[in-house]
Short mmCIF file of C-alpha atoms and ligand atoms in Angstrom, two decimals:
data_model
loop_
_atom_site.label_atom_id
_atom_site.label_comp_id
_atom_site.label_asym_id
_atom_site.label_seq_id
_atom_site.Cartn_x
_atom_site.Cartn_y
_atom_site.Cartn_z
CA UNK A 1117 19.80 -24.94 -147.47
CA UNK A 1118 16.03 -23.72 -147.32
CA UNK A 1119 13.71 -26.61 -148.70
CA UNK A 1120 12.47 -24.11 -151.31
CA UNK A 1121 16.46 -23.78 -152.68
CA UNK A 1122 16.73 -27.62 -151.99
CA UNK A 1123 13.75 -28.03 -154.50
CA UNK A 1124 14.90 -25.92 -157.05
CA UNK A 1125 18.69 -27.43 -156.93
CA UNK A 1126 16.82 -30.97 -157.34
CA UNK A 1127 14.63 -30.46 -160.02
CA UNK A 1128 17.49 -28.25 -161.75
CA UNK A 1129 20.01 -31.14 -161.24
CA UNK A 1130 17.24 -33.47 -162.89
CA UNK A 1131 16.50 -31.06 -165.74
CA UNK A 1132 20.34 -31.22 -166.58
CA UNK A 1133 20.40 -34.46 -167.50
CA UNK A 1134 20.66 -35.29 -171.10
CA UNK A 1135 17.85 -37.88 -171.31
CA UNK A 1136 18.95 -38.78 -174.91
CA UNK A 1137 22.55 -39.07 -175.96
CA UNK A 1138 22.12 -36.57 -178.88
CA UNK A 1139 20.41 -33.40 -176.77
CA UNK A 1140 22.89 -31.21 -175.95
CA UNK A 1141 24.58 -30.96 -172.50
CA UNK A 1142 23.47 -28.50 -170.42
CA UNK A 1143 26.00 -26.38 -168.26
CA UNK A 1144 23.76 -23.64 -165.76
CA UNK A 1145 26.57 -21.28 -165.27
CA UNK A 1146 25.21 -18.87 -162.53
CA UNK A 1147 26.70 -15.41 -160.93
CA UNK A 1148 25.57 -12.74 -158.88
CA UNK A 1149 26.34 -9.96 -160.72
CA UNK A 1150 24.78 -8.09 -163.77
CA UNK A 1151 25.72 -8.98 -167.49
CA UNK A 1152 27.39 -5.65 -167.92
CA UNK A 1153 30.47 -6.07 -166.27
CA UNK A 1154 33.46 -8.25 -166.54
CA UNK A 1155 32.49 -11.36 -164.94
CA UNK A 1156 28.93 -10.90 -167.14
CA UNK A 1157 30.51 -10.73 -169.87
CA UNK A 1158 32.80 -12.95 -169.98
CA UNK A 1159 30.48 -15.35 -168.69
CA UNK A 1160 28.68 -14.75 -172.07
CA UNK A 1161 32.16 -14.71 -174.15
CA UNK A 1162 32.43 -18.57 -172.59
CA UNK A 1163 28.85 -19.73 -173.62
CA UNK A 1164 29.64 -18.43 -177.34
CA UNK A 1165 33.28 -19.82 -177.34
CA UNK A 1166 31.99 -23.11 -175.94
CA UNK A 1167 28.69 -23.61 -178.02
CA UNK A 1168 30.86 -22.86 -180.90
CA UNK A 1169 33.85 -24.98 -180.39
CA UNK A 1170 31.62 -27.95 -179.28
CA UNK A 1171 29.03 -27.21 -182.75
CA UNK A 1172 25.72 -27.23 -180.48
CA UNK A 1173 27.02 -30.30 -178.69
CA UNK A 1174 26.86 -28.20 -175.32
CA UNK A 1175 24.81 -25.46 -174.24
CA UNK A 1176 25.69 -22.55 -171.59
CA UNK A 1177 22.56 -20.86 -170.32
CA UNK A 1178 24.16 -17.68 -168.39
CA UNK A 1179 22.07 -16.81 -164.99
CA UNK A 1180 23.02 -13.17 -163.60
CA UNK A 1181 21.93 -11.03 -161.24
CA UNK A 1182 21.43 -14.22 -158.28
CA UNK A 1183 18.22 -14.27 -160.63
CA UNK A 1184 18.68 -18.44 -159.67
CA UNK A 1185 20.93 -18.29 -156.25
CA UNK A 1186 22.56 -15.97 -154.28
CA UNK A 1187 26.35 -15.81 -152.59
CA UNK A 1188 26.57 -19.34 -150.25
CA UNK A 1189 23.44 -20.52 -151.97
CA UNK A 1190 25.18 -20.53 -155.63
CA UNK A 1191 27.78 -22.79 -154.10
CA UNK A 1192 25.18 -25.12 -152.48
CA UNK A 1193 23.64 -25.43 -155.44
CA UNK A 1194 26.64 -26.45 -157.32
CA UNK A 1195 27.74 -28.76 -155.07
CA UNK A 1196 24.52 -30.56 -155.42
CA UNK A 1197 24.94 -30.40 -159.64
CA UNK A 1198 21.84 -28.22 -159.76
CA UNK A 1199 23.89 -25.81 -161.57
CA UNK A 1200 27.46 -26.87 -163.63
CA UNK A 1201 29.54 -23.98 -163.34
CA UNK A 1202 29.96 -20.33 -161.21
CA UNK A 1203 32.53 -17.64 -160.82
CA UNK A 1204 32.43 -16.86 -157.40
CA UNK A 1205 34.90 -13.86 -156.27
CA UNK A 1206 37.60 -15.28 -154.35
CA UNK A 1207 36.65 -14.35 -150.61
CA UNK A 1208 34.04 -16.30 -150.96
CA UNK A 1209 35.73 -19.65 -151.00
CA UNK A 1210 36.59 -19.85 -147.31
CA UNK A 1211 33.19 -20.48 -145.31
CA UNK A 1212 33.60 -23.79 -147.89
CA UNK A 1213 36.50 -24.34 -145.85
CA UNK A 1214 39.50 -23.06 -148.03
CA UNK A 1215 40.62 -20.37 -146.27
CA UNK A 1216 44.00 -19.91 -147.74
CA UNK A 1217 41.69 -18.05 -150.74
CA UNK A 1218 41.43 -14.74 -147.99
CA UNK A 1219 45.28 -14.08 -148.83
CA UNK A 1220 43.62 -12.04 -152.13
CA UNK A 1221 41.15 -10.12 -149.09
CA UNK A 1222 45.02 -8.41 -147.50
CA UNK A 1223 44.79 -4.84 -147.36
CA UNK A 1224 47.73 -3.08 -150.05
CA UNK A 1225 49.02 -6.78 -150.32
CA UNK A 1226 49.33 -7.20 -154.22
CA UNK A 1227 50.84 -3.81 -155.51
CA UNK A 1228 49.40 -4.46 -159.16
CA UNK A 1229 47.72 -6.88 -161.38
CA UNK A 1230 50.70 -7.80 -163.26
CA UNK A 1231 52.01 -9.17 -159.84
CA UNK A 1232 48.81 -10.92 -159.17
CA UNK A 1233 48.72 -12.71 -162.50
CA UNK A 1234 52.27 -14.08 -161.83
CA UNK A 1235 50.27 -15.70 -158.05
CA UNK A 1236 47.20 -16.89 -159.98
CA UNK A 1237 49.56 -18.30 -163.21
CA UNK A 1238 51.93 -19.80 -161.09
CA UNK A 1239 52.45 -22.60 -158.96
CA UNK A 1240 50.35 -21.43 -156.24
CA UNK A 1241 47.32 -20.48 -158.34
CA UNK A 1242 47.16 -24.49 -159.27
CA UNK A 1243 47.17 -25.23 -155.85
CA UNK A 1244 44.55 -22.95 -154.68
CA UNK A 1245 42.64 -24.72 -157.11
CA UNK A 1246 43.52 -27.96 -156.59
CA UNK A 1247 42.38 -27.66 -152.88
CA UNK A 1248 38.76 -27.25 -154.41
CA UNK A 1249 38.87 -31.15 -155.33
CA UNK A 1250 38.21 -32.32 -151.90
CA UNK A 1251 34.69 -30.19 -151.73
CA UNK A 1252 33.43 -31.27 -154.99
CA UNK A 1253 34.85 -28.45 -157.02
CA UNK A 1254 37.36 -28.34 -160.17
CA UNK A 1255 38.72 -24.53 -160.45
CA UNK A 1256 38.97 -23.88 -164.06
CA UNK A 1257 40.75 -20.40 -164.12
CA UNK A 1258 41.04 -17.30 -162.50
CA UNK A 1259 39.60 -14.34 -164.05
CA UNK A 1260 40.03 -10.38 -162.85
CA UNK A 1261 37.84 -7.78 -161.53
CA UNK A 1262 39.51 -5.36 -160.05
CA UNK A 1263 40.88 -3.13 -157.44
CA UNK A 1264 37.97 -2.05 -154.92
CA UNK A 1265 36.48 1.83 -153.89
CA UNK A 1266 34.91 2.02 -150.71
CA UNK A 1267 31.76 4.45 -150.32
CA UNK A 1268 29.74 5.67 -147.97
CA UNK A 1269 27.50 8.95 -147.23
CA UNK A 1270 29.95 10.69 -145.91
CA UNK A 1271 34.17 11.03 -147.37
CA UNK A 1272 36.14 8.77 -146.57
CA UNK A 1273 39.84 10.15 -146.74
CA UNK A 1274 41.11 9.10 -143.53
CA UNK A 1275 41.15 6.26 -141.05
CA UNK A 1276 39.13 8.03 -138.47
CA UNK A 1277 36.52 9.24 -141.32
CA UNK A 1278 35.04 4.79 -141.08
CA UNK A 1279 34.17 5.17 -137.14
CA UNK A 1280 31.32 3.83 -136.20
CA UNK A 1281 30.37 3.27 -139.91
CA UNK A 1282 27.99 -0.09 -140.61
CA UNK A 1283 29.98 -1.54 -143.69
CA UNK A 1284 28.74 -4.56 -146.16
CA UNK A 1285 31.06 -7.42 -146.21
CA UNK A 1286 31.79 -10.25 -147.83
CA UNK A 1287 32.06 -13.83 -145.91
CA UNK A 1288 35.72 -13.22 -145.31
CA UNK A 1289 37.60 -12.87 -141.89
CA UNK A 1290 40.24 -10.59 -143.73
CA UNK A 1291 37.62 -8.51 -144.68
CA UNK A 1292 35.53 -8.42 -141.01
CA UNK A 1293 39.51 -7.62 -139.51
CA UNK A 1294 39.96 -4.83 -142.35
CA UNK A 1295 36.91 -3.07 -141.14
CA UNK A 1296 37.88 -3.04 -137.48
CA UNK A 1297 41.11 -1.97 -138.22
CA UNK A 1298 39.45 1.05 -139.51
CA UNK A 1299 37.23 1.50 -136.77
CA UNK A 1300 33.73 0.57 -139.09
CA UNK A 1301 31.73 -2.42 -137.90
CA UNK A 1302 31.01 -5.02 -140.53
CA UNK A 1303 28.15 -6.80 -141.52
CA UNK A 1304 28.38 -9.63 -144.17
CA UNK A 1305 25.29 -9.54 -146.65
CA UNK A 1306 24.82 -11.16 -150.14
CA UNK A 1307 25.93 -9.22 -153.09
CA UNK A 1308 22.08 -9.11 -154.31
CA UNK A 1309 20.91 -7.46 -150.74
CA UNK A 1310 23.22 -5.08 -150.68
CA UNK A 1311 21.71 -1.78 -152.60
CA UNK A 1312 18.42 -2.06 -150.72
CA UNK A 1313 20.66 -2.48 -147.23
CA UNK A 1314 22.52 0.72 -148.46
CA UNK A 1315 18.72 2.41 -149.34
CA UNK A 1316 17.58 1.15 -145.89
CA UNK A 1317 19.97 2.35 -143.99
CA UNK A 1318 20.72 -1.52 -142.82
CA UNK A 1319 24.28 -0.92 -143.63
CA UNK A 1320 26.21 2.75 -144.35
CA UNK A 1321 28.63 1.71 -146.66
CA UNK A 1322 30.26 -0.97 -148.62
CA UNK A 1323 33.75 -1.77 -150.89
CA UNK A 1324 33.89 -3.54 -154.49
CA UNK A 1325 35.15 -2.52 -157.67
CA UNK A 1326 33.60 0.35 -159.36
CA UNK A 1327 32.25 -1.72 -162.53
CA UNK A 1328 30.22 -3.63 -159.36
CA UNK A 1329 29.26 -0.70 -157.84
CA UNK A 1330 27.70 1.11 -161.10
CA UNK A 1331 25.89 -1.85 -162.35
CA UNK A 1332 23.86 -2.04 -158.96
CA UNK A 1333 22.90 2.18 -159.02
CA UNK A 1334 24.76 2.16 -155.65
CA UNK A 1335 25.51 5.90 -157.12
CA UNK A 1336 22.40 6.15 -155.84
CA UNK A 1337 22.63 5.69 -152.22
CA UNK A 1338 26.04 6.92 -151.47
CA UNK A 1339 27.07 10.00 -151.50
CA UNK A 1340 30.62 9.66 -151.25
CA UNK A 1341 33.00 7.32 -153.11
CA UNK A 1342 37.01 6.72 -152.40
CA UNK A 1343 39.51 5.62 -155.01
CA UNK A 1344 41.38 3.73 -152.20
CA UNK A 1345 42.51 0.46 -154.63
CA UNK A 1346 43.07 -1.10 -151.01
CA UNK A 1347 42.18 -4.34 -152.31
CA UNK A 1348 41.47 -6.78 -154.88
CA UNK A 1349 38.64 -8.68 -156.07
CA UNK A 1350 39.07 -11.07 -158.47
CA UNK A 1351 37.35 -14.62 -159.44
CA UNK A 1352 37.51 -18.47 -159.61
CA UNK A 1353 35.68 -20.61 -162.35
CA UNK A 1354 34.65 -23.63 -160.83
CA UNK A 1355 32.09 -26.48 -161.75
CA UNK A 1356 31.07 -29.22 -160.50
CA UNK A 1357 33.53 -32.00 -160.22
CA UNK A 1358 31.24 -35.04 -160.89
CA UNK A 1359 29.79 -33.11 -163.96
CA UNK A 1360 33.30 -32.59 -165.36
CA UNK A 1361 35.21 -35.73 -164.94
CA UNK A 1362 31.78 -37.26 -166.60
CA UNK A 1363 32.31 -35.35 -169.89
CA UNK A 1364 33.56 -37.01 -172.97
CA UNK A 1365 37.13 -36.06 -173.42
CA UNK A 1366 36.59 -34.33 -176.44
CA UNK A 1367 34.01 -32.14 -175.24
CA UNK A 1368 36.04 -31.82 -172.03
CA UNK A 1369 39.17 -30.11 -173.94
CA UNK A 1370 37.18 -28.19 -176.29
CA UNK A 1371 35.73 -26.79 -173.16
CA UNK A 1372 38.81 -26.21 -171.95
CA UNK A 1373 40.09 -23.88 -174.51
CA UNK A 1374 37.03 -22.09 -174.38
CA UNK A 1375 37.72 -21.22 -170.79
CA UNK A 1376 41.41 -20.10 -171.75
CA UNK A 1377 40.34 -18.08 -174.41
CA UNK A 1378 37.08 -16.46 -172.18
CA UNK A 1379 39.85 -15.78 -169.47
CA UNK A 1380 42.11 -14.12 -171.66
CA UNK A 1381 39.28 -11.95 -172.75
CA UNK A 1382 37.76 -11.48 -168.97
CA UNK A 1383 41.27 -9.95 -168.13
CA UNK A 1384 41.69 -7.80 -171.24
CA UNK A 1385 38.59 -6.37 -170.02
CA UNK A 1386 38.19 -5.82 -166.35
CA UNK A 1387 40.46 -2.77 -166.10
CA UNK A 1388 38.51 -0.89 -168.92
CA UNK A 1389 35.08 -1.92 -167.64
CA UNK A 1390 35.70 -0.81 -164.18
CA UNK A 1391 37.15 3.10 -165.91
CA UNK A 1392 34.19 3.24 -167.89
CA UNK A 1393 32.24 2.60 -164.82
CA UNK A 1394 33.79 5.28 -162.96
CA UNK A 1395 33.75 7.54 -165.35
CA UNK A 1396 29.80 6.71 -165.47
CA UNK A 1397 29.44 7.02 -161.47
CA UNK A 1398 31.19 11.01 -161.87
CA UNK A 1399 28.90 11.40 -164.92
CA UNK A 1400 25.97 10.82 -162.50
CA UNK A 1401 26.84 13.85 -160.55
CA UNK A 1402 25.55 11.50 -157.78
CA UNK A 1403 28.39 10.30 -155.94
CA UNK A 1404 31.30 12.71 -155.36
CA UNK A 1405 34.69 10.83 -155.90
CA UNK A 1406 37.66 11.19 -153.62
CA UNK A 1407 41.07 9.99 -155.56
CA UNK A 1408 43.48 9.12 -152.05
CA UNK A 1409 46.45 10.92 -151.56
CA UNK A 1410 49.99 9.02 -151.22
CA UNK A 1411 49.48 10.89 -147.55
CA UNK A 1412 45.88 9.35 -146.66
CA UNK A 1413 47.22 6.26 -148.41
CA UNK A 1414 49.64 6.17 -145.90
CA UNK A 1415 47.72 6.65 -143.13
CA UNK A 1416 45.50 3.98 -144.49
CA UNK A 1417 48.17 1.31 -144.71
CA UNK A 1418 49.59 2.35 -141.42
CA UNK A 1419 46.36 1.60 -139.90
CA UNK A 1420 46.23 -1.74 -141.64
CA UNK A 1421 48.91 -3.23 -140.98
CA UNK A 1422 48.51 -4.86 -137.60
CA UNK A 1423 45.99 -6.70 -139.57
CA UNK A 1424 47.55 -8.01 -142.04
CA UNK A 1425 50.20 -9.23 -139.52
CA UNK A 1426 47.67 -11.17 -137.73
CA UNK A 1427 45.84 -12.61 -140.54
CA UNK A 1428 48.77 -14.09 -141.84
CA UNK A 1429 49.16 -16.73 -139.32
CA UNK A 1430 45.27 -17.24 -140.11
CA UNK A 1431 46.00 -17.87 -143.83
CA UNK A 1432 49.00 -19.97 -143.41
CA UNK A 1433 52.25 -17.79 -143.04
CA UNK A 1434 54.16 -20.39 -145.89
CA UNK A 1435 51.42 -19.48 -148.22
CA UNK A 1436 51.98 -15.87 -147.43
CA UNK A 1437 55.78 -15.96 -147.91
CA UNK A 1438 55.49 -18.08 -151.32
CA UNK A 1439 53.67 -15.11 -152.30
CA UNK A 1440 55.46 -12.33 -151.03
CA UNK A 1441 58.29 -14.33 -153.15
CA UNK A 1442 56.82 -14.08 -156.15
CA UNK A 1443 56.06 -10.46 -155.87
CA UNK A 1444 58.57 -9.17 -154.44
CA UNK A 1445 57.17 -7.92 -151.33
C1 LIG B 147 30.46 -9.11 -153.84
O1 LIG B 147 29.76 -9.97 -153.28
O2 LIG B 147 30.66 -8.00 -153.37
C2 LIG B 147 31.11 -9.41 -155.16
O3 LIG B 147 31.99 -10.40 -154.94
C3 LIG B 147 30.14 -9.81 -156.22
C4 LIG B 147 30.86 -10.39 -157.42
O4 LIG B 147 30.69 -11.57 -157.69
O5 LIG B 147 31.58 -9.62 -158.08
#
């Protein structure tokens, strides 16, 4: 960690500390993304739910937009208790280590959120979570963004359309393998760098649900934008385990609930947020929008596959059979 973030996470994990028994407790709940889309949101729909059930007893102060940390740094930071809680997306768990969280990063792996929910709601979810423990991390829940788009300036209907292509990343060796499968070359960059890297030319093109891509004006800087739903990008809740197993019980549960009842809302909302958002980017008259055809989906998955093959043994191939159990793949 830079000594500048190192300062920052220090005097942040000293601020946090109720001095007197009756101030409230503080809970920094940090994210990378802007408060008008589902993670924002809901990250707001928790700090209501929780101030209220708890009557003032805890406070959520919401940071978007990496205006405190960015992507690895967020993570730092709450491993350090400079910040309580974070929603990370889920490919960003494995440089911690956990790399059983890229199985969400397969290409056409999970054919539909109601398949997904049974993973995350299951058995398995737990476990994903559970493996936080050991790096100083409770996972809380699991809450949805959605199916990704990938853009460029050029279209993007076939395989053959991503050669030689410069494509944004996230930390995730699925992801890095999905990109040379198509033929692109990918770079990973933090969510917060990557509209200027798009502007600059530092990258051509990038994937992420369209309520992600709106909210940053990447309508902006690419031209062309493919309804591919190749993938999924969804969420973990985490906080800081010290923090949490140091809360009075009561305040503890009540917080609890308040994360059910967030989650429920996060995942009532994601699929409408990232429509609307679409329906914004066509509005724009910016970005032209390619919808795939079952043909170029094909062709797509066809070029995939290899890949997903060979990153199963990477994830763990029981993990990946569990799952294809469950959703009857
Ligand atoms: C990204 O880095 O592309 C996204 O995961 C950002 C987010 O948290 O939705």
């Amino acid at each position: 960690m830079k000594p500048f973030f190192l300062l920052l996470a220090c005097v942040l994990a000293w601020a946090s500390f109720p001095a007197r028994a009756q101030e409230p407790i503080l809970i920094r709940f940090s994210h990378v993304v802007a408060p008008d889309t589902p993670k924002g949101k809901a990250a707001e729909r928790f700090k209501e739910l929780a101030e209220q059930a708890t009557e003032g007893r805890v406070r959520v102060l919401v940071h978007p937009n990496s205006e405190l940390y960015q992507d690895r740094e967020e993570l730092e930071a709450l491993q350090l208790g400079a910040v309580q809680m974070l929603a990370p997306s889920l490919s960003k768990f494995s440089p911690l280590g956990v790399r059983e969280f890229e199985v969400f990063d397969l290409p056409f792996f999970f054919p539909d959120k109601d398949a997904l929910h049974r993973v995350t709601g299951g058995p398995v979810g737990r476990d994903l979570l559970r493996r936080l423990q050991p790096k100083g991390l409770i996972g809380l829940a699991f809450w949805d963004n959605g199916f990704k788009v990938m853009s460029a300036n050029r279209p993007l209907r076939l395989p053959a359309d991503f050669q030689g292509l410069r494509m944004r990343i996230q930390p995730s060796r699925v992801l890095d393998a999905q990109m040379r499968a198509l033929g692109a070359s990918p770079m990973i960059l933090r969510f917060g760098e990557v509209y200027h890297a798009l502007r600059s030319g530092v990258v051509d093109g990038t994937e992420n649900p369209p309520s992600n891509f709106y909210t940053q004006s990447m309508q902006d800087v690419q031209s062309h934008l493919t309804v591919s739903r190749h993938g999924y990008l969804g969420y973990a809740v985490v906080v800081n385990r010290k923090f949490w197993e140091g809360l009075p019980p009561g305040i503890r549960s009540a917080l609890e609930e308040a994360m059910r009842e967030a989650t429920r809302y996060a995942n009532t909302i994601a699929q409408e947020e990232n429509d609307r958002a679409l329906q914004a980017v066509r509005a724009s008259g910016k970005t032209e929008i390619h919808m795939l055809s079952d043909e170029e989906r094909r062709q797509w998955r066809d070029a995939l596959a290899a890949t997903t093959a060979e990153m199963e043994a990477r994830i763990g191939k029981d993990l990946v059979e569990e799952i294809r159990r469950e959703i009857g793949r």
